[in-house]
Coordinates of C-alpha atoms and ligand atoms in Angstrom, one line a residue:
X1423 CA -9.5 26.3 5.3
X1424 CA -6.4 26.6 3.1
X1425 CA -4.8 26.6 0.2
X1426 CA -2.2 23.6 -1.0
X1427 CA -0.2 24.3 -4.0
X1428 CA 0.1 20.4 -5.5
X1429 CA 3.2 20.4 -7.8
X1430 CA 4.3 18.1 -10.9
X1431 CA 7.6 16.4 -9.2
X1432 CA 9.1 15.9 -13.1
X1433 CA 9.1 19.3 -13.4
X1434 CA 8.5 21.4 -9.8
X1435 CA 5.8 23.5 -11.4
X1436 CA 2.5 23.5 -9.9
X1437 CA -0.7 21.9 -11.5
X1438 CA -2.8 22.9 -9.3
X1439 CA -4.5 24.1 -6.1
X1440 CA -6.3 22.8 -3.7
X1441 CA -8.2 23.6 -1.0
X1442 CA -7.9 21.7 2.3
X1443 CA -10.5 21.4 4.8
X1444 CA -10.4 22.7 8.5
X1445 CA -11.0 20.5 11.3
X1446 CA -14.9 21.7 11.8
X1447 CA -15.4 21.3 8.3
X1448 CA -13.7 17.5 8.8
X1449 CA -16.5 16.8 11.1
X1450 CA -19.2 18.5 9.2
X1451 CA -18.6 15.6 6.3
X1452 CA -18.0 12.9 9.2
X1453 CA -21.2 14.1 10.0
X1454 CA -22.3 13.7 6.4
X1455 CA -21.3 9.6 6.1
X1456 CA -23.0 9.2 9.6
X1457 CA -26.1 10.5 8.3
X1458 CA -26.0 8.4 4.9
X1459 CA -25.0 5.0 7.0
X1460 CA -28.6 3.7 7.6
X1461 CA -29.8 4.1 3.8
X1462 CA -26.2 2.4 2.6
X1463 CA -26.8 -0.4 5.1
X1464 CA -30.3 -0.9 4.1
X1465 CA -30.0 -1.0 0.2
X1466 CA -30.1 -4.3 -1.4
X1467 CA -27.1 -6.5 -1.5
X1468 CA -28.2 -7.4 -4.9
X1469 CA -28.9 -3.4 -5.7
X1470 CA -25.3 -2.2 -3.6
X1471 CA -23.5 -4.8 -5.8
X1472 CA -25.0 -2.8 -8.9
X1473 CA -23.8 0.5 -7.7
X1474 CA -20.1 -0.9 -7.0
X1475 CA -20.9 -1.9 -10.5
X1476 CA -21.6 1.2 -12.0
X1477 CA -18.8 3.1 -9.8
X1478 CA -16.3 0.7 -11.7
X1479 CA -17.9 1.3 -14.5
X1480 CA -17.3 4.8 -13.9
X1481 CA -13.5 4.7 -13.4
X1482 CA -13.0 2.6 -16.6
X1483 CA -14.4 5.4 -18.1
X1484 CA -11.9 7.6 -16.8
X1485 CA -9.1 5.5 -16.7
X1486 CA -6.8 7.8 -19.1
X1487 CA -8.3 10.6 -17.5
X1488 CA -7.0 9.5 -13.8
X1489 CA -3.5 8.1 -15.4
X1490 CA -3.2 11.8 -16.2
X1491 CA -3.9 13.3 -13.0
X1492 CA -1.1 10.5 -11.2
X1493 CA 1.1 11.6 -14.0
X1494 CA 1.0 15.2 -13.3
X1495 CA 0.5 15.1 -9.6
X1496 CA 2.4 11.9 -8.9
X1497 CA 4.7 11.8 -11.4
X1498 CA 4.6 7.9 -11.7
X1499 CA 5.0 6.7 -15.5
X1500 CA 2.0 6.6 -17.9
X1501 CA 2.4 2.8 -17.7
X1502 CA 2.1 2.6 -14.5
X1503 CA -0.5 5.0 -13.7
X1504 CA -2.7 3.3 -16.3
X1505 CA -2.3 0.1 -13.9
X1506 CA -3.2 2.0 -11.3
X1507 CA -6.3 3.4 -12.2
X1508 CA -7.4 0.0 -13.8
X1509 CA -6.3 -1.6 -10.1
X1510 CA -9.5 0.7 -8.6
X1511 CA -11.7 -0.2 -11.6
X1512 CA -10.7 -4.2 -10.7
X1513 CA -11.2 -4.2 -6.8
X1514 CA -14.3 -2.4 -7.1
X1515 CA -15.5 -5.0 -9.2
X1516 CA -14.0 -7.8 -7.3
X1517 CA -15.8 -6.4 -3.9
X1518 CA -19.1 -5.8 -5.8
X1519 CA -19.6 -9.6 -5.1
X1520 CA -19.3 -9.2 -1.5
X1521 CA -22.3 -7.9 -0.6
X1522 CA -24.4 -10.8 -1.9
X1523 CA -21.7 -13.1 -0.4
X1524 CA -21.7 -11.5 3.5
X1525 CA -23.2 -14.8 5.3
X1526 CA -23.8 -15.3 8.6
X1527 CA -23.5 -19.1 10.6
X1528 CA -26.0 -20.9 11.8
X1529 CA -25.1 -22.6 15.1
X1530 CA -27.4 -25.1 16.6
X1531 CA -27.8 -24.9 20.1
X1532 CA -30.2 -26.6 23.1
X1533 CA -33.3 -25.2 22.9
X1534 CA -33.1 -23.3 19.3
X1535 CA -30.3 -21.8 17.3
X1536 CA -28.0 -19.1 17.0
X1537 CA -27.7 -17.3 14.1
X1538 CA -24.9 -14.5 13.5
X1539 CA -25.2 -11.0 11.1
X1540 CA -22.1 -9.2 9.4
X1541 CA -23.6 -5.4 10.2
X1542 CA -21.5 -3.2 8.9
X1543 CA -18.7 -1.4 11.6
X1544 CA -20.1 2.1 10.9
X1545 CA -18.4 5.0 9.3
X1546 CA -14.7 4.4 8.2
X1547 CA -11.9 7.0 7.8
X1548 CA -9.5 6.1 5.6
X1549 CA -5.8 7.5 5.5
X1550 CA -3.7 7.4 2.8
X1551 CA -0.3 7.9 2.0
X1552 CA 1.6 9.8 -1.4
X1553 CA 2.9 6.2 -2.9
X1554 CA 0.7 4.7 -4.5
X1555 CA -2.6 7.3 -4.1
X1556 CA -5.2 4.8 -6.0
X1557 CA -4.5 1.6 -5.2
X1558 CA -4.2 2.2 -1.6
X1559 CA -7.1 4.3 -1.7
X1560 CA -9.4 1.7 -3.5
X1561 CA -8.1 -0.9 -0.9
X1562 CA -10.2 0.5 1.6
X1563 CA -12.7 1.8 0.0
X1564 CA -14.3 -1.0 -2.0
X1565 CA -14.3 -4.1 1.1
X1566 CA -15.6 -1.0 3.6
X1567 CA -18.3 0.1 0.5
X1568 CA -19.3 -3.4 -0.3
X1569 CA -20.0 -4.2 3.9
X1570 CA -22.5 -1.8 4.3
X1571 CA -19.9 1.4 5.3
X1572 CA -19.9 4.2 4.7
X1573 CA -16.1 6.1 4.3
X1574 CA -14.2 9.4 5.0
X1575 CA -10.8 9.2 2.7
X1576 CA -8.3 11.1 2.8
X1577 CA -5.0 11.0 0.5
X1578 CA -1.6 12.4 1.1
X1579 CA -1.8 16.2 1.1
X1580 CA 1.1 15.9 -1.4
X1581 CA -1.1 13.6 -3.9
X1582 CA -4.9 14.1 -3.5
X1583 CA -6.1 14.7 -7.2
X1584 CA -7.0 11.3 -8.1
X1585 CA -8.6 10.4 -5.1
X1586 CA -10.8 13.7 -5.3
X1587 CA -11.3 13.0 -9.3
X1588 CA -12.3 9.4 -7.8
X1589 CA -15.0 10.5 -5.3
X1590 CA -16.8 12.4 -8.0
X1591 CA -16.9 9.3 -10.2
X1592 CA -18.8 7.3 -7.4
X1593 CA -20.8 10.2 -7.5
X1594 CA -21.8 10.4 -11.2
X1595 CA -22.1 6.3 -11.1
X1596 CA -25.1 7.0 -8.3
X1597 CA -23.5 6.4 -5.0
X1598 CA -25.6 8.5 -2.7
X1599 CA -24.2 11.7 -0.8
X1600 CA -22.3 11.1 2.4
X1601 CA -21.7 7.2 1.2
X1602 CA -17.6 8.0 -0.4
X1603 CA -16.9 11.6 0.7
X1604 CA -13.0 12.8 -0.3
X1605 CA -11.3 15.2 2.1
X1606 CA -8.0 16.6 0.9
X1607 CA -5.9 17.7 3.7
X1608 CA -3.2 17.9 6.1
X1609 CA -3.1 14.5 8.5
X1610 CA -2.5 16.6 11.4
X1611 CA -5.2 18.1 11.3
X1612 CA -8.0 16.1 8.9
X1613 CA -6.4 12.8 9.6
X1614 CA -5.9 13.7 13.0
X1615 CA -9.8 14.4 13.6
X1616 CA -11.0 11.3 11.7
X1617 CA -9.0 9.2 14.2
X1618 CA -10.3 11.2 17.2
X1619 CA -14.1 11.8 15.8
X1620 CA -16.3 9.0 18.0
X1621 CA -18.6 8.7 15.1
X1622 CA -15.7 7.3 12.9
X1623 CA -15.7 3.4 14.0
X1624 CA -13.0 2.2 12.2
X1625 CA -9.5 3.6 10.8
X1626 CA -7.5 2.2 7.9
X1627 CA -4.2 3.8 8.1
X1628 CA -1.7 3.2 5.2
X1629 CA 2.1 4.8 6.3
X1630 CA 4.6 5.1 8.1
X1631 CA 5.5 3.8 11.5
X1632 CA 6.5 6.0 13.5
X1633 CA 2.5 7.9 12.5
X1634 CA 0.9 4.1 12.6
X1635 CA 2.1 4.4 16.3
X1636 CA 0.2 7.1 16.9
X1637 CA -2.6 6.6 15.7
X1638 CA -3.0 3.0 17.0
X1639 CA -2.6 4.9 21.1
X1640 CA -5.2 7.1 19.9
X1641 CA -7.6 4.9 18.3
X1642 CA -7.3 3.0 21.9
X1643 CA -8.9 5.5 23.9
X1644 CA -12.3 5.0 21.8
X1645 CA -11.1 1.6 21.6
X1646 CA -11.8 2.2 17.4
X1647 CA -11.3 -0.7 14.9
X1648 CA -8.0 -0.2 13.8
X1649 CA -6.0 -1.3 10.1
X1650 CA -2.5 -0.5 10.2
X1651 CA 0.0 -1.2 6.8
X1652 CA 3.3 0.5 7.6
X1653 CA 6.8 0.3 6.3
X1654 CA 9.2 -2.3 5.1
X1655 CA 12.6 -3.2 4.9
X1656 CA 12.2 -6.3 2.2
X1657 CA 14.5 -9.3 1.3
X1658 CA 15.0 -10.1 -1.7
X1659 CA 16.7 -13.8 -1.4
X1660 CA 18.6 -15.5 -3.7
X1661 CA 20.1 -18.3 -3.6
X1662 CA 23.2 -20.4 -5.6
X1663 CA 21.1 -23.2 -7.4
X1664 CA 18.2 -20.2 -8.9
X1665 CA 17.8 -18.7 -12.2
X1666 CA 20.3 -16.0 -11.6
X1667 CA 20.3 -14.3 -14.7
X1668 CA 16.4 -14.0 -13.9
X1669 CA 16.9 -13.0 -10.5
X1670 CA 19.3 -10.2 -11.2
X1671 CA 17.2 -9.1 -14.3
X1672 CA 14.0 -8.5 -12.2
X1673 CA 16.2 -7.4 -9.0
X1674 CA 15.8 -3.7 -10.3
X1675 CA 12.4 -4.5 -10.5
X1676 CA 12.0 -5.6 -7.4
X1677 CA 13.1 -2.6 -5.3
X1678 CA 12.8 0.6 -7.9
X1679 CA 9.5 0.1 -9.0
X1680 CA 8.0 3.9 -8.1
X1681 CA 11.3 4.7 -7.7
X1682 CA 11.6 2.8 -4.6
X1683 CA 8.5 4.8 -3.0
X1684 CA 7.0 1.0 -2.0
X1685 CA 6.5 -0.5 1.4
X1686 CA 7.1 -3.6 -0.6
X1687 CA 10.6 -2.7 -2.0
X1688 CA 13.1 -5.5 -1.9
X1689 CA 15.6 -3.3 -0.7
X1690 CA 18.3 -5.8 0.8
X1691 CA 19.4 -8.1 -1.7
X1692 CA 20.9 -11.1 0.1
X1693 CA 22.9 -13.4 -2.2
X1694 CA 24.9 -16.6 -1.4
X1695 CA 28.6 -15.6 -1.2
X1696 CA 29.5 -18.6 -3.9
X1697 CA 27.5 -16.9 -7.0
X1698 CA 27.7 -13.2 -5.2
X1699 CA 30.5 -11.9 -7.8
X1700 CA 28.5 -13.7 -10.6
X1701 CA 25.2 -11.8 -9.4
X1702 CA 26.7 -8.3 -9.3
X1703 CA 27.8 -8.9 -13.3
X1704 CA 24.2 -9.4 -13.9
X1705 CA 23.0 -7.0 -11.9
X1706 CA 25.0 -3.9 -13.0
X1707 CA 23.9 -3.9 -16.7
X1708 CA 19.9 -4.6 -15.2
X1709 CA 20.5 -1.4 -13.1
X1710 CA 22.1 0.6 -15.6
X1711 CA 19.4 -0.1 -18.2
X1712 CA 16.4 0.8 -15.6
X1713 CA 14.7 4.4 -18.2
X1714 CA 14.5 6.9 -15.8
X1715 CA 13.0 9.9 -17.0
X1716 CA 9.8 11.9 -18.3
X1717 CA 7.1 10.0 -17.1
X1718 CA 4.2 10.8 -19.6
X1719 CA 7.0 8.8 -21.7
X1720 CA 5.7 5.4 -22.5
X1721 CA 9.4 3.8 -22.6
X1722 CA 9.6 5.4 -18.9
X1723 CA 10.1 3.0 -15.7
X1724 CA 11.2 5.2 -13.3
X1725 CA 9.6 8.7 -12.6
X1726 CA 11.1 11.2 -9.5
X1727 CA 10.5 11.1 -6.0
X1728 CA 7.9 12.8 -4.8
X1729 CA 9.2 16.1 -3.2
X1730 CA 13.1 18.2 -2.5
X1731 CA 12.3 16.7 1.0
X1732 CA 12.0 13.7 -0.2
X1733 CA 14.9 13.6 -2.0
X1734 CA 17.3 14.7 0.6
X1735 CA 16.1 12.1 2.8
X1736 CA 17.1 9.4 0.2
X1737 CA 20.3 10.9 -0.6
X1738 CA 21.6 11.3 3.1
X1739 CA 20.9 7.5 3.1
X1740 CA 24.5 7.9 0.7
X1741 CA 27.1 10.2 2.1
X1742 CA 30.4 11.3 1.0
X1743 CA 32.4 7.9 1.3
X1744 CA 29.3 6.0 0.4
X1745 CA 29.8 2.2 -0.8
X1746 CA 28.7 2.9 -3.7
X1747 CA 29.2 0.3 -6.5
X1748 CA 27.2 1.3 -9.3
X1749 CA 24.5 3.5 -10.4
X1750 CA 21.6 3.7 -13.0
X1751 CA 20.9 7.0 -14.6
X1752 CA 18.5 9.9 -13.4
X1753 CA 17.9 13.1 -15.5
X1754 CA 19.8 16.4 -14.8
X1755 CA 17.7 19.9 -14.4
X1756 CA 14.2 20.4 -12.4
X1757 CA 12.2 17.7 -10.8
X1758 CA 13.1 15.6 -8.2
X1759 CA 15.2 12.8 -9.9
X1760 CA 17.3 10.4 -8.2
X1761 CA 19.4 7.6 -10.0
X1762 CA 18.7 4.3 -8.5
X1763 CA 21.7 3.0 -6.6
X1764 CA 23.6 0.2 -5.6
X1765 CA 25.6 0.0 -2.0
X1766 CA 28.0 -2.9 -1.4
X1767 CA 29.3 -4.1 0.7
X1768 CA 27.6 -2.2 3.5
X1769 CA 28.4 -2.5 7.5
X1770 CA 25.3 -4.5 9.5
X1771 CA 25.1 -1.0 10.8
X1772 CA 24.9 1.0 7.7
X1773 CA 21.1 2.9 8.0
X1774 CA 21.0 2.3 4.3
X1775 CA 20.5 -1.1 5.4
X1776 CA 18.5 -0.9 8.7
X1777 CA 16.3 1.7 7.8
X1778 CA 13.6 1.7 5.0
X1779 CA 14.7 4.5 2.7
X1780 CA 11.6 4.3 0.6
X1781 CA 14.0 5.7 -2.6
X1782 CA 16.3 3.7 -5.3
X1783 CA 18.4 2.7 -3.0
X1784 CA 19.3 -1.3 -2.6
X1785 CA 21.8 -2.5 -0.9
X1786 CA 23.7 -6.2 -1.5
X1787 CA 24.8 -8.6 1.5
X1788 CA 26.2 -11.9 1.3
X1789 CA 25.1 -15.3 2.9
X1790 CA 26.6 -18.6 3.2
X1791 CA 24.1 -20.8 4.2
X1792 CA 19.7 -21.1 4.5
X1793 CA 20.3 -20.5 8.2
X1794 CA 22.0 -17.6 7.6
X1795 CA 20.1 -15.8 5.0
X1796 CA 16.6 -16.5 7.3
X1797 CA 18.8 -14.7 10.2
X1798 CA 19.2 -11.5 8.2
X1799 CA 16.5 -11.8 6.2
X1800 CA 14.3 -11.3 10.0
X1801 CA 17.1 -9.1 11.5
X1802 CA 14.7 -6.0 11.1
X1803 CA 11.7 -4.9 12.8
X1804 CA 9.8 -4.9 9.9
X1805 CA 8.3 -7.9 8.1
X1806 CA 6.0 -6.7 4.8
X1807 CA 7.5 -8.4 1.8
X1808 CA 10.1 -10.3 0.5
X1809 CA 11.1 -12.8 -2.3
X1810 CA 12.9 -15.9 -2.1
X1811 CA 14.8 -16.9 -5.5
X1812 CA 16.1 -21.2 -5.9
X1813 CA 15.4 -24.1 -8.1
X1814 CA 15.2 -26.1 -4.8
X1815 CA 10.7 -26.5 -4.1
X1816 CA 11.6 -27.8 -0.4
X1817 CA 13.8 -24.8 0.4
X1818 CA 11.2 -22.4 -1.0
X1819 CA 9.0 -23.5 1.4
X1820 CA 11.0 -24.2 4.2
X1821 CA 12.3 -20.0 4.1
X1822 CA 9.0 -18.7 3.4
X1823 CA 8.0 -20.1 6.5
X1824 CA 10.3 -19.4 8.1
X1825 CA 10.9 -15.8 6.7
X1826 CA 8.7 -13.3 9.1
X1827 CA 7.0 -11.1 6.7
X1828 CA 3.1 -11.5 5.5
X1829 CA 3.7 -11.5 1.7
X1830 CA 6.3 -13.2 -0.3
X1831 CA 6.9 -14.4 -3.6
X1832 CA 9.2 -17.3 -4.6
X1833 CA 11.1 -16.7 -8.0
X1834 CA 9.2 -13.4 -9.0
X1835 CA 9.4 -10.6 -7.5
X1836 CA 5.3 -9.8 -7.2
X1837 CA 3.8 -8.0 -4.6
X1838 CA -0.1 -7.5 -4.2
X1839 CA -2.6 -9.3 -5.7
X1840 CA -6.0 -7.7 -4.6
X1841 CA -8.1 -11.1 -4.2
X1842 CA -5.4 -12.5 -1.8
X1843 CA -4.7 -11.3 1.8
X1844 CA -2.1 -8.7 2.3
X1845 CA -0.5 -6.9 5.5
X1846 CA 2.8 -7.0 7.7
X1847 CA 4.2 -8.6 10.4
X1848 CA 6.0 -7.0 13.4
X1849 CA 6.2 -3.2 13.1
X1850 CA 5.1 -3.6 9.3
X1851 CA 1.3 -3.7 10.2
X1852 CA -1.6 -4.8 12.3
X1853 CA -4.5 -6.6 10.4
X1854 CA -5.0 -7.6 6.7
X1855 CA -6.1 -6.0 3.5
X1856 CA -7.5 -7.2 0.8
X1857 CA -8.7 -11.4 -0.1
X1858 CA -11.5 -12.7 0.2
X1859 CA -12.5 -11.8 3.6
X1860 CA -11.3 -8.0 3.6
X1861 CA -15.4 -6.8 4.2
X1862 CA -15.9 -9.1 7.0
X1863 CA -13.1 -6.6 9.0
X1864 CA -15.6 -4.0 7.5
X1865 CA -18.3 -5.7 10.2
X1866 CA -19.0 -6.2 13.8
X1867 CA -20.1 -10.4 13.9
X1868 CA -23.1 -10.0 16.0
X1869 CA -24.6 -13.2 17.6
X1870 CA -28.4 -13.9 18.3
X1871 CA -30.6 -16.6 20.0
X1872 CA -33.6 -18.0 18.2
X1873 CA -35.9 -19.9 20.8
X1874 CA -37.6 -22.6 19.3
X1875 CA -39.0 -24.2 22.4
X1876 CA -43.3 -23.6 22.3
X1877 CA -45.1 -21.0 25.0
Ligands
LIG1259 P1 3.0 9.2 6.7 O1 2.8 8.2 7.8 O2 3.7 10.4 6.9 O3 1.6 9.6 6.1 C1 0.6 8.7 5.7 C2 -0.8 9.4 5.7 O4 -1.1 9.7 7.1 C3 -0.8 10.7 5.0 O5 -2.1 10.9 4.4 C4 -0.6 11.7 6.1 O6 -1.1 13.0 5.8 C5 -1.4 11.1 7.2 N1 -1.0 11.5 8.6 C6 0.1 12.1 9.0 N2 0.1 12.4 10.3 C7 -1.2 12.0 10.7 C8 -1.8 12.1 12.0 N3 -1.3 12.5 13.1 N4 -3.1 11.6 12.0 C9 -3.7 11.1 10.9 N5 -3.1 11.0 9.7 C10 -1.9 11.5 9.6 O7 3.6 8.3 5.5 P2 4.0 8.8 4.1 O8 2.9 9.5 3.4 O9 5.3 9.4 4.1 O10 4.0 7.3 3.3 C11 5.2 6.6 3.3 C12 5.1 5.5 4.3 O11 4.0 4.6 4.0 C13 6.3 4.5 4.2 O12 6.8 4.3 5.5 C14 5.7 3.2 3.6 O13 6.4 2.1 3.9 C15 4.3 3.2 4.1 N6 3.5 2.5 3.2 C16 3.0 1.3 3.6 C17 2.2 0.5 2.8 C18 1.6 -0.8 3.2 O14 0.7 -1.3 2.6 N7 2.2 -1.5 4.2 C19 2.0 0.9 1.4 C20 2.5 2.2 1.1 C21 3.2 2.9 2.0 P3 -0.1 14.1 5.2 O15 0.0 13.8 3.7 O16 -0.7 15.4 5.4 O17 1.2 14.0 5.9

């Protein structure tokens, strides 16, 4: 067991402590969800659906409550925290219809029929990362909940109060023990044993990489159901016959939302070389306006980053000599500010460009035709996110296809939308969240022949 100091990153001063769970006491609560899995599978769709229910329920109730926590701990603004916590409140309720809704096939066949059952995959550990600690959490949670699983979370050791605050609201709402357990904690150590614990059947990771890398080799010795949504280094598209003032007016939207702390951040901006001057007048008075500051504020769009270390990882993403060409504001004195940032015209080489810096950092390219903007738009091993901006429907179409990245947006600059699929291409992922069909990768399709043929 020990100790973790969680610390307001608007400020640096702690809010709290925590304590963190040691490997044997990781397995003890694996234990725990094992135990409750045969009464979770066995209530009543109709009566599961009622306790999803009541869990939402629950959360709507403490939706100021958790905004605060995400405040203090997360330092993401009050408007966006609120979101947040609403965003549980809404996929709970959108995955309490699952249960009722988790039909098998019938498949005739000589001699009788086959009929196949959605039984739930077992217990699920779920790994979270600092970002976004309640949507990502609530991802996993409600499909996995509403197929019959039961789930081991846990959040970012930087960013576990909501999650925890979370976890005794399914309590209170009448979840039974062992069915949504919360363990705060390092990932080396409890993130690490839910991957290797053979009891835990599936793992939804939500991270980085280079960690999704890791855990995917491990999960492949137990062969363990795997969901992987890693980085991104996002497009945002836009071309000569769009909307530009609209394009350049959400742009700062698009990539400095959470102060760039979003696998979904359009962080290239590629613009076609004809309106590219026109773009950056439009874009420098959008950037410059972006409120940065305290995020309790409710003017506030822009909070800190999340930690010092943090921080210095974005800024060495600008050096001395940078190409910088022109900056928004960030607060002076403690807490972990950053100003969001502009580069052009960057090298093809430039990390800013290559890498995701997951901070307020966007860089701006020019193109000069469709061919060319789908050629760097895919130049990148990842392939999350991405927005295409023109007036022109056939060429929306035509680049989203041909665009490899699982979620884009054509003039807007949206991301998730809970009751439609979400996950990466290439390095950016393996599987999808969220949709329609997100609790049937909660379940094991299991296949059985019915005789009909007399004795
Ligand atoms: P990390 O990969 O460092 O950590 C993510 C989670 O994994 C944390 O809870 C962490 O614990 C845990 N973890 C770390 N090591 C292990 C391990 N060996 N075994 C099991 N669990 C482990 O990512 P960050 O927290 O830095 O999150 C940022 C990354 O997440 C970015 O790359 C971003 O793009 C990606 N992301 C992807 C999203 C998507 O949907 N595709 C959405 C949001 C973010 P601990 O906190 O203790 O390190």
């Amino acid at each position: 067991m020990s100790v973790f100091t969680v610390l307001n990153p608007a400020t640096e001063e702690p809010v709290t402590t925590v304590t963190q769970p040691c490997a044997e006491e990781t397995d003890s609560a694996i234990a725990g969800a094992a135990a409750a899995l045969p009464g979770w599978r066995a209530v009543a769709p109709g009566d599961r659906a009622r306790m999803l229910r009541a869990f939402a329920a629950a959360v709507d109730s403490a939706q100021e409550e958790l905004a605060g926590l995400e405040v203090a701990g997360s330092g993401h603004p009050v408007g966006a925290a609120r979101w947040e916590a609403g965003q549980v409140r809404d996929v709970l309720l959108y995955y309490s219809a699952a249960p009722e809704r988790l039909s098998g096939r019938q498949i005739p066949v000589a001699g009788g029929l086959n009929v196949t059952f959605h039984e739930p995959v077992g217990v699920v550990g779920l790994i979270v990362p600092w970002n976004f600690p309640m949507p990502i959490l609530s991802w996993g949670m409600a499909p996995a909940l509403a197929a019959g699983c039961t789930v081991v979370a846990k959040p970012a050791e930087a960013t576990p109060l909501t999650a925890m605050r979370i976890a005794a609201l399914a309590r209170e709402a009448g979840l039974p023990p062992g069915v949504f357990t919360v363990l705060p904690g390092k990932g080396s150590v409890v993130g690490q044993r839910l991957v290797d614990h053979p009891a835990v059947r599936k793992i939804v990771f939500t991270g980085s990489t280079e960690v999704g890398r890791s855990i995917m080799a491990d999960c492949a010795r137990q062969v363990k159901r795997l969901t992987l949504e890693l980085g991104g280094k996002s497009a945002n598209i836009v071309f000569a016959d769009c909307d530009l003032e609209r394009a350049a007016a959400t742009a700062p939207y698009a990539v400095f939302d959470n102060a760039g702390q979003d696998c979904c951040a359009r962080s290239r901006i590629l613009v076609q070389r004809s309106v590219l001057e026109a773009f950056m007048a439009l874009l420098e008075p959008a950037v410059r306006s972006v409120v940065v500051g305290d995020p309790a504020s409710a003017a506030t769009e822009m909070g800190p980053l999340i930690s010092a270390a943090h921080r210095s990882h974005v800024a060495s993403f600008v050096p001395e000599g940078a190409p910088v060409a022109f900056r928004g504001h960030a607060p002076s004195g403690p807490g972990f500010w950053y100003p969001p940032t502009v580069l052009a015209p960057v090298r093809p080489d430039d990390p800013a460009y290559t890498e995701e810096v997951f901070g307020p950092v966007v860089t701006v390219t020019p193109f000069s035709d469709e061919a060319e903007a789908i050629s760097l738009a895919n130049d990148t091993p990842y392939g999350l996110s991405g927005s295409i901006w023109t007036s022109d429907v056939g060429r929306a179409i035509r680049v989203a296809r041909a665009v490899e990245t699982g979620n884009l947006s054509v003039n807007s600059h949206s991301s998730v939308r809970y009751w439609t699929p979400f996950g990466g291409f290439k390095q950016s992922g393996l599987g999808r969240e969220l949709g329609p069909d997100a609790p049937d990768a909660f379940t094991e399709a299991k296949n059985v022949f019915i005789s009909t043929e007399g004795s």
